[in-house]
Structure formats: structure tokens, C-alpha cells
Tab-separated table of C-alpha atoms in Angstrom:
chain	number	residue	atom	x	y	z
A	1	MET	CA	164.402	172.823	92.181
A	2	GLY	CA	167.251	174.782	93.111
A	3	GLN	CA	170.685	175.532	91.041
A	4	LYS	CA	173.557	172.573	92.022
A	5	LYS	CA	177.394	172.866	91.368
A	6	ASP	CA	178.842	172.488	87.753
A	7	LEU	CA	178.029	169.224	85.963
A	8	THR	CA	180.693	166.185	86.972
A	9	GLY	CA	182.742	164.195	84.206
A	10	SER	CA	179.229	161.037	84.722
A	11	GLU	CA	176.659	163.557	84.739
A	12	LYS	CA	178.336	165.055	81.023
A	13	SER	CA	178.810	161.448	79.729
A	14	LYS	CA	174.934	160.639	80.639
A	15	ILE	CA	173.840	163.994	79.331
A	16	VAL	CA	175.740	163.089	75.418
A	17	ARG	CA	174.178	159.319	75.950
A	18	TYR	CA	170.990	161.045	76.876
A	19	LEU	CA	170.531	163.671	73.672
A	20	ALA	CA	172.315	160.386	71.168
A	21	GLU	CA	168.777	158.578	72.103
A	22	GLY	CA	166.564	161.672	71.524
A	23	CYS	CA	166.001	162.772	75.048
A	24	SER	CA	165.235	166.788	75.535
A	25	SER	CA	166.882	168.656	77.219
A	26	LEU	CA	163.965	168.813	79.666
A	27	LYS	CA	163.791	165.698	80.252
A	28	ILE	CA	167.799	164.893	80.953
A	29	ALA	CA	167.744	167.436	83.492
A	30	LYS	CA	164.267	165.153	85.460
A	31	LEU	CA	166.507	161.805	84.868
A	32	LEU	CA	169.769	163.408	86.304
A	33	LYS	CA	167.720	165.974	89.206
A	34	ARG	CA	169.757	168.869	87.586
A	35	ASP	CA	167.979	172.593	87.012
A	36	HIS	CA	167.351	172.621	83.532
A	37	ARG	CA	168.860	175.417	82.154
A	38	THR	CA	172.529	173.953	83.658
A	39	ILE	CA	171.670	171.012	81.301
A	40	LYS	CA	170.774	173.295	78.259
A	41	ARG	CA	174.196	175.554	78.934
A	42	PHE	CA	176.020	172.520	78.594
A	43	ILE	CA	174.255	171.522	75.567
A	44	GLN	CA	174.846	175.021	74.305
A	45	ASN	CA	178.151	174.701	74.834
A	46	SER	CA	179.498	171.830	73.284
A	47	GLN	CA	176.962	172.974	70.018
A	48	GLN	CA	179.427	175.919	69.042
A	49	GLY	CA	182.737	174.000	69.507
A	50	ARG	CA	186.213	175.730	70.165
A	51	LYS	CA	187.256	179.094	68.839
A	52	LYS	CA	189.784	178.939	66.217
A	53	ARG	CA	193.085	179.762	67.056
A	54	VAL	CA	194.649	183.249	66.059
A	55	GLU	CA	197.534	183.680	64.631
A	56	LYS	CA	200.428	186.691	65.950
A	57	PRO	CA	202.339	187.378	63.721
A	58	ARG	CA	206.214	186.673	64.524
A	59	ARG	CA	208.548	188.415	65.504
A	60	LYS	CA	211.660	188.808	62.572
A	61	ILE	CA	214.803	188.743	63.459
A	62	THR	CA	217.872	191.142	62.472
A	63	ALA	CA	221.268	189.273	61.430
A	64	HIS	CA	222.641	192.242	64.124
A	65	GLU	CA	220.586	189.868	66.250
A	66	LEU	CA	221.444	186.546	65.326
A	67	ARG	CA	225.590	187.701	65.846
A	68	LYS	CA	224.897	189.013	69.293
A	69	VAL	CA	223.280	185.359	69.995
A	70	LYS	CA	225.892	183.723	68.754
A	71	ARG	CA	228.151	185.025	70.851
A	72	ALA	CA	226.055	184.660	74.131
A	73	ALA	CA	225.411	180.635	72.956
A	74	ALA	CA	229.107	180.797	73.049
A	75	LYS	CA	229.680	182.472	76.235
A	76	MET	CA	226.509	180.864	77.939
A	77	PRO	CA	227.347	176.815	78.060
A	78	LEU	CA	224.119	175.155	78.706
A	79	ALA	CA	222.424	177.365	78.904
A	80	THR	CA	218.105	178.433	78.107
A	81	SER	CA	216.990	179.209	74.615
A	82	LEU	CA	215.072	181.461	76.780
A	83	ALA	CA	217.775	183.222	79.366
A	84	ILE	CA	220.211	183.190	76.019
A	85	PHE	CA	217.478	185.179	74.296
A	86	GLN	CA	217.374	187.446	77.465
A	87	SER	CA	220.830	187.670	77.142
A	88	CYS	CA	220.335	189.329	74.362
A	89	ASN	CA	217.616	191.447	74.847
A	90	ILE	CA	215.518	189.903	72.366
A	91	THR	CA	211.939	189.574	73.951
A	92	GLY	CA	208.740	188.390	72.136
A	93	VAL	CA	209.990	185.532	70.792
A	94	PRO	CA	208.100	181.955	70.454
A	95	LYS	CA	209.988	179.213	72.376
A	96	SER	CA	210.542	177.111	68.497
A	97	THR	CA	211.897	179.471	66.318
A	98	ARG	CA	214.631	180.686	69.306
A	99	CYS	CA	215.121	176.975	69.552
A	100	ALA	CA	214.924	176.532	65.281
A	101	ILE	CA	218.011	178.928	65.529
A	102	LEU	CA	219.803	178.021	68.252
A	103	ARG	CA	219.712	174.641	66.346
A	104	ASP	CA	221.678	176.045	63.500
A	105	MET	CA	224.416	177.289	65.815
A	106	ALA	CA	224.589	175.179	68.774
A	107	LYS	CA	223.959	171.513	70.089
A	108	VAL	CA	222.273	170.200	73.076
A	109	ARG	CA	224.480	168.837	75.467
A	110	LYS	CA	224.669	167.597	78.805
A	111	ALA	CA	226.727	168.647	81.400
A	112	GLU	CA	229.847	166.647	81.646
A	113	ARG	CA	230.236	165.129	84.965
A	114	ARG	CA	234.459	166.023	85.629
A	115	PRO	CA	236.040	167.703	87.895
A	116	PRO	CA	236.098	171.754	87.930
A	117	LEU	CA	239.467	172.691	86.694
A	118	ASN	CA	240.439	176.039	88.206
A	119	LYS	CA	243.553	178.332	87.307
A	120	THR	CA	246.020	176.652	89.612
A	121	HIS	CA	244.407	173.346	88.165
A	122	LYS	CA	245.561	174.339	85.533
A	123	LEU	CA	249.307	175.621	85.664
A	124	LYS	CA	250.151	172.453	87.449
A	125	ARG	CA	248.803	170.080	84.654
A	126	GLN	CA	250.885	171.624	82.258
A	127	ASP	CA	253.650	171.406	84.685
A	128	TRP	CA	253.369	167.904	85.031
A	129	ALA	CA	252.992	167.527	80.803
A	130	LYS	CA	256.370	169.186	80.754
A	131	LYS	CA	258.009	167.521	84.045
A	132	TYR	CA	257.271	163.975	81.991
A	133	LEU	CA	257.806	164.451	78.570
A	134	LYS	CA	260.744	163.216	77.646
A	135	THR	CA	259.948	160.063	80.716
A	136	ASP	CA	259.601	156.481	78.670
A	137	PHE	CA	255.558	155.689	79.816
A	138	SER	CA	256.686	152.066	78.425
A	139	LYS	CA	258.333	152.114	82.866
A	140	VAL	CA	254.963	153.831	84.654
A	141	LEU	CA	252.589	151.635	86.401
A	142	TRP	CA	249.299	153.657	86.016
A	143	THR	CA	246.904	152.458	88.977
A	144	ASP	CA	243.454	153.054	89.886
A	145	GLU	CA	240.515	151.898	91.489
A	146	MET	CA	236.674	151.698	90.797
A	147	ARG	CA	233.429	150.516	91.821
A	148	VAL	CA	231.510	148.439	89.931
A	149	SER	CA	227.390	147.953	91.054
A	150	LEU	CA	225.363	145.731	91.066
A	151	ASP	CA	222.571	147.449	88.837
A	152	GLY	CA	224.981	149.100	86.951
A	153	PRO	CA	225.869	153.043	85.479
A	154	ASP	CA	222.338	155.211	85.574
A	155	GLY	CA	223.469	156.858	82.397
A	156	TRP	CA	222.833	153.763	79.615
A	157	ALA	CA	219.210	153.552	80.015
A	158	ARG	CA	217.719	153.496	76.647
A	159	ARG	CA	218.687	151.025	73.974
A	160	TRP	CA	216.947	149.656	70.826
A	161	ILE	CA	214.254	146.954	71.356
A	162	GLY	CA	212.163	145.133	68.854
A	163	LYS	CA	208.795	146.165	67.884
A	164	GLY	CA	205.701	144.822	69.522
A	165	GLN	CA	207.866	143.704	72.394
A	166	ARG	CA	207.838	145.442	75.777
A	167	ALA	CA	210.723	146.946	77.722
A	168	PRO	CA	212.196	144.788	80.488
A	169	VAL	CA	212.209	146.613	83.883
A	170	PRO	CA	215.485	147.113	85.451
A	171	LEU	CA	215.881	146.494	89.269
A	172	ARG	CA	216.670	149.877	90.580
A	173	ARG	CA	218.084	148.753	94.443
A	174	GLN	CA	219.273	152.299	96.885
A	175	GLN	CA	222.648	152.217	96.184
A	176	GLY	CA	222.571	150.661	92.912
A	177	GLY	CA	222.344	146.952	95.445
A	178	GLY	CA	225.957	147.596	96.582
A	179	GLY	CA	229.290	147.259	94.949
A	180	VAL	CA	232.506	145.828	94.836
A	181	LEU	CA	235.568	147.789	95.153
A	182	VAL	CA	238.573	146.547	92.016
A	183	TRP	CA	242.344	148.133	92.480
A	184	ALA	CA	243.930	147.790	89.014
A	185	GLY	CA	247.354	148.406	86.950
A	186	ILE	CA	248.200	148.800	83.888
A	187	ILE	CA	252.214	149.039	82.488
A	188	LYS	CA	253.665	148.459	78.684
A	189	ASP	CA	251.158	145.576	77.699
A	190	GLU	CA	250.038	143.983	80.883
A	191	LEU	CA	247.049	144.359	83.533
A	192	VAL	CA	248.043	143.588	87.092
A	193	GLY	CA	245.550	142.473	88.930
A	194	PRO	CA	242.820	142.714	89.260
A	195	PHE	CA	242.864	142.595	92.938
A	196	ARG	CA	239.277	142.835	95.225
A	197	VAL	CA	239.247	145.161	97.650
A	198	GLU	CA	237.828	143.425	101.286
A	199	ASP	CA	234.062	143.863	101.807
A	200	GLY	CA	233.511	147.056	104.584
A	201	VAL	CA	236.789	148.044	104.048
A	202	LYS	CA	236.832	152.149	104.290
A	203	LEU	CA	240.129	152.508	102.056
A	204	ASN	CA	242.711	154.979	104.269
A	205	SER	CA	246.440	155.338	104.960
A	206	GLN	CA	246.581	152.682	106.464
A	207	SER	CA	244.446	149.713	105.080
A	208	TYR	CA	245.580	151.161	101.695
A	209	CYS	CA	249.049	150.438	102.787
A	210	GLN	CA	248.060	146.912	103.710
A	211	PHE	CA	246.121	146.460	100.564
A	212	LEU	CA	248.621	146.873	98.256
A	213	GLU	CA	251.301	144.357	100.951
A	214	ASP	CA	248.682	141.562	100.075
A	215	THR	CA	248.138	141.784	96.823
A	216	PHE	CA	249.903	144.024	94.285
A	217	PHE	CA	253.178	143.841	96.179
A	218	LYS	CA	253.129	139.584	97.760
A	219	GLN	CA	251.428	138.979	94.349
A	220	TRP	CA	252.982	140.030	91.527
A	221	TYR	CA	256.170	142.945	92.662
A	222	ARG	CA	258.076	140.718	94.068
A	223	LYS	CA	258.430	138.165	91.337
A	224	LYS	CA	259.817	141.200	89.164
A	225	SER	CA	263.553	141.138	88.059
A	226	ALA	CA	265.669	143.661	89.900
A	227	SER	CA	266.596	145.953	86.645
A	228	PHE	CA	262.917	145.562	86.661
A	229	LYS	CA	262.269	147.356	90.586
A	230	LYS	CA	264.564	150.012	89.617
A	231	ASN	CA	263.214	151.457	86.471
A	232	MET	CA	259.907	150.722	86.891
A	233	ILE	CA	257.003	154.197	88.188
A	234	PHE	CA	254.525	153.923	90.298
A	235	MET	CA	251.588	156.077	89.443
A	236	GLN	CA	248.933	156.821	91.674
A	237	ASP	CA	245.945	160.062	92.174
A	238	ASN	CA	245.575	162.634	94.640
A	239	ALA	CA	243.194	160.808	96.408
A	240	PRO	CA	243.562	161.303	100.038
A	241	SER	CA	245.101	156.874	101.568
A	242	HIS	CA	247.384	157.485	98.315
A	243	ALA	CA	248.438	160.859	98.905
A	244	SER	CA	249.168	160.215	103.158
A	245	LYS	CA	252.630	161.224	104.150
A	246	TYR	CA	251.738	158.020	106.472
A	247	SER	CA	251.603	156.153	102.790
A	248	THR	CA	253.982	157.998	101.133
A	249	ALA	CA	256.562	157.652	103.607
A	250	TRP	CA	254.732	153.546	103.602
A	251	LEU	CA	255.821	153.191	100.170
A	252	ALA	CA	259.363	154.568	100.812
A	253	ARG	CA	259.281	152.069	102.698
A	254	LYS	CA	259.045	149.773	99.797
A	255	GLY	CA	261.791	151.029	97.688
A	256	ILE	CA	258.606	153.462	95.993
A	257	LYS	CA	260.414	157.467	96.187
A	258	GLU	CA	261.607	160.205	94.638
A	259	GLU	CA	261.470	160.529	91.036
A	260	LYS	CA	259.613	156.992	91.136
A	261	LEU	CA	257.174	157.453	92.434
A	262	MET	CA	255.084	160.064	89.644
A	263	THR	CA	253.681	163.331	91.119
A	264	TRP	CA	250.574	163.916	89.774
A	265	PRO	CA	248.470	166.703	88.928
A	266	PRO	CA	244.957	167.407	91.109
A	267	CYS	CA	241.707	166.944	88.879
A	268	SER	CA	243.143	164.967	86.279
A	269	PRO	CA	241.709	162.073	85.489
A	270	ASP	CA	241.546	162.538	81.692
A	271	LEU	CA	245.499	161.989	82.067
A	272	ASN	CA	245.244	158.232	83.490
A	273	PRO	CA	245.122	155.615	80.910
A	274	ILE	CA	243.788	153.181	83.084
A	275	GLU	CA	240.638	155.461	82.940
A	276	ASN	CA	239.682	154.007	79.136
A	277	LEU	CA	240.385	150.244	80.835
A	278	TRP	CA	237.590	150.328	83.553
A	279	SER	CA	235.399	151.883	80.594
A	280	ILE	CA	236.106	148.679	78.664
A	281	ILE	CA	235.375	146.622	81.664
A	282	LYS	CA	232.243	148.494	83.047
A	283	CYS	CA	230.950	147.678	79.177
A	284	GLU	CA	231.412	144.131	79.103
A	285	ILE	CA	230.280	143.785	82.517
A	286	TYR	CA	226.876	145.412	81.919
A	287	LYS	CA	226.101	144.685	78.213
A	288	GLU	CA	222.761	144.623	77.014
A	289	GLY	CA	221.466	145.702	80.349
A	290	LYS	CA	222.541	142.952	82.750
A	291	GLN	CA	222.379	143.054	86.321
A	292	TYR	CA	224.253	141.152	89.046
A	293	THR	CA	222.966	139.647	92.062
A	294	SER	CA	225.142	139.751	94.101
A	295	LEU	CA	228.340	140.705	95.280
A	296	ASN	CA	230.565	137.687	94.129
A	297	SER	CA	228.716	137.119	90.669
A	298	VAL	CA	229.849	141.026	89.735
A	299	TRP	CA	233.330	140.173	90.879
A	300	GLU	CA	232.911	137.476	88.625
A	301	ALA	CA	232.388	138.892	85.865
A	302	VAL	CA	234.955	142.049	86.615
A	303	VAL	CA	237.637	139.624	86.377
A	304	ALA	CA	236.409	137.540	82.885
A	305	ALA	CA	236.425	140.959	81.200
A	306	ALA	CA	239.660	141.812	82.774
A	307	ARG	CA	240.604	138.764	80.725
A	308	ASN	CA	239.643	139.333	78.002
A	309	VAL	CA	241.061	142.346	77.273
A	310	ASP	CA	244.622	141.214	75.568
A	311	GLY	CA	248.100	143.403	75.633
A	312	GLU	CA	247.508	145.055	72.698
A	313	GLN	CA	244.506	147.310	73.585
A	314	ILE	CA	246.312	147.642	76.968
A	315	LYS	CA	249.564	148.829	74.718
A	316	THR	CA	247.719	151.072	72.964
A	317	LEU	CA	246.175	152.316	76.086
A	318	THR	CA	249.930	153.222	77.857
A	319	GLU	CA	251.302	154.327	74.261
A	320	SER	CA	248.778	157.556	74.216
A	321	MET	CA	250.393	159.132	77.121
A	322	ASP	CA	252.925	160.899	74.901
A	323	GLY	CA	249.767	162.695	72.780
A	324	ARG	CA	248.007	163.202	75.857
A	325	LEU	CA	250.993	165.159	77.687
A	326	LEU	CA	251.296	166.946	74.258
A	327	SER	CA	247.398	167.892	73.821
A	328	VAL	CA	247.676	169.306	77.996
A	329	LEU	CA	250.317	171.687	76.848
A	330	ALA	CA	248.033	172.597	73.807
A	331	LYS	CA	245.379	173.296	75.874
A	332	LYS	CA	247.348	175.466	78.232
A	333	GLY	CA	246.680	172.814	81.469
A	334	GLY	CA	242.617	172.111	80.019
A	335	TYR	CA	240.980	169.057	79.798
A	336	ILE	CA	241.423	166.422	76.650
A	337	GLY	CA	239.113	163.589	76.872
A	338	ARG	CA	239.387	160.582	77.352
């Protein structure tokens, strides 16, 4: 009987069972039609057990090295523990020790999703803050668009669930199952809209102006008094459809030009208070992991959530602008959060 390949998992299980039944190694070899030496070797190796792990002496970290690690962690945000220690020329430190040391001086954080700010961006943000520092923000209409999908944001995956209960399996559809583009504005303590962009319409300069004409101007702006229109300042971000020459000229024909059209610094969603309104609405429509089966149902949820936002909440957002401008100047144009 010639030697064959290594024992399979099934054969090993049978050997253990036969041994428990009192069979000899020779009998097991005959039953499995394997070489006797192979069976004996497996039995001997199984009886030896695992070798004890030899604990290696851990490398001690000096106070000088700790200071180097702290400086490196400050200079290398979101770096791995290995990269931080390697930059300090500290080797031979296991991962558990590296993490324990870093836990006393740093935190594990995810990278924040926001546009990068370069030196030019920061200077423009400071210039913007200085320009509008004395503005009466109760007369500014803050506008923006928001897209809502049927499945909701991917980042809100962890929630509490009772012991013994199974977590529901959420639907995962391509592109979040599709979505609805929503436009709205806030001024003082009033919500303008929300208005729904027609499905399938891509907002370029022409479609954006037509959308404003059909919704904002006809349904809200036209009803306001002449004194209100005279003092109102219209804010929009620098999206291509907003800042194009066509859109600027079209708004000028509507009387929104020069000082009535607020200039906006680049990469500055943190300065627009309506972004906080979008967060309030999304928290409401996607609470408890809710998902939707049609575009109309998610739009109805947005409208219902917007109606539940009272004037005091909106007033809190619009009145936060003075503090935001001061924060921009204090941080020399840096991000201020929301």
C-alpha cells in the first residue's frame, strides 16, 4: 500500500471517531485504506498538543520617544499607528502597545467629507466675512438644493436593537434607488418651499432659471411687498448653474443684482445655515432606518418634515450667522463646522 497525500478533514474526523471506539491504528489504516505510518503520525501529532507561546520582552518607550510620537500624531492626521511610529524611527513595538500609547494622546476618527480649503479659499472666506460683518442677516434669503434618495444615507447603519431580536435587512439599490432634488430657502423665521425639481431634469443655467421662475418667483416672491423686495438679499452658492453669466444676467433682470445678490466664497457649505435645515429634515425622514418605495412617497415625507420645522428653529439658524462670521475670522478662513 503506497503512501498517499495528506489526510483530508473527513479522514481526520473518522480517525478520531475510530479511536474513541477503541480501534487500533493498524485497523484504522485498513478501514481508511491509508498507509499505517500516515495514521500513526497523525495520532502522535495530535497527542503532542500545541507548543506554548514564548513571550518576547516588550520594547520600552522612553519619555523622549513619547514626545516624538505626540508631535508625529499631530502632524500626521488619520495616519496608522505603524506609520506614526515609523516616522519617529521607533521599531519593535507591537500594535497593541502602539494603540495603547496613542489612545492617551489621540482619537480614532474618520476623515470628514468636505471640500478641501487652500490658501486662496481661506483668504476669500475671510474677505467675505469682513464684507458682510455688519449685514442685517434677517433680510438674507439663504437657498440651496438637496437630493434625497429612497434608501437614505449609507453612513447611518448602526442603531440599537433589543437582545434576541434580529436586525432588519435594509434594501440596497443602485444609486440609492433613485432620488428627488429639492430646493428651498430660509429667511428670518420663514421657510420658502420646499419645491421639487421635476424628475429627470438636469439643472443647467436655463433649467435653473426656469425652475426659479415657476416656483420661487411665482409662488412666493411675487406676493411680497415692494419694501421687502427692496431690502431682500438673495444668497446662492457657486454651483455652475447658479454662478453662470446666463443665471446672473437673468436674476439681474428680476431686480436681484449688485448688493442684492450675495457673493459667496468657494467651498463653504459650513457657512450656509440651510445646510442645518437639510440635516433636520433628513434625520426626520430617515429615522428608525425608514426607506421608501417610490419617489412620490419620499417627496411627501420631505414636505411633511419641512412643515414640522417651526419658525423658532429657522430663526435660530439664521441668527447664527453673526457667530459664524466671527468664527471664520478667528480661524483665519478655516472650517467652522456646522
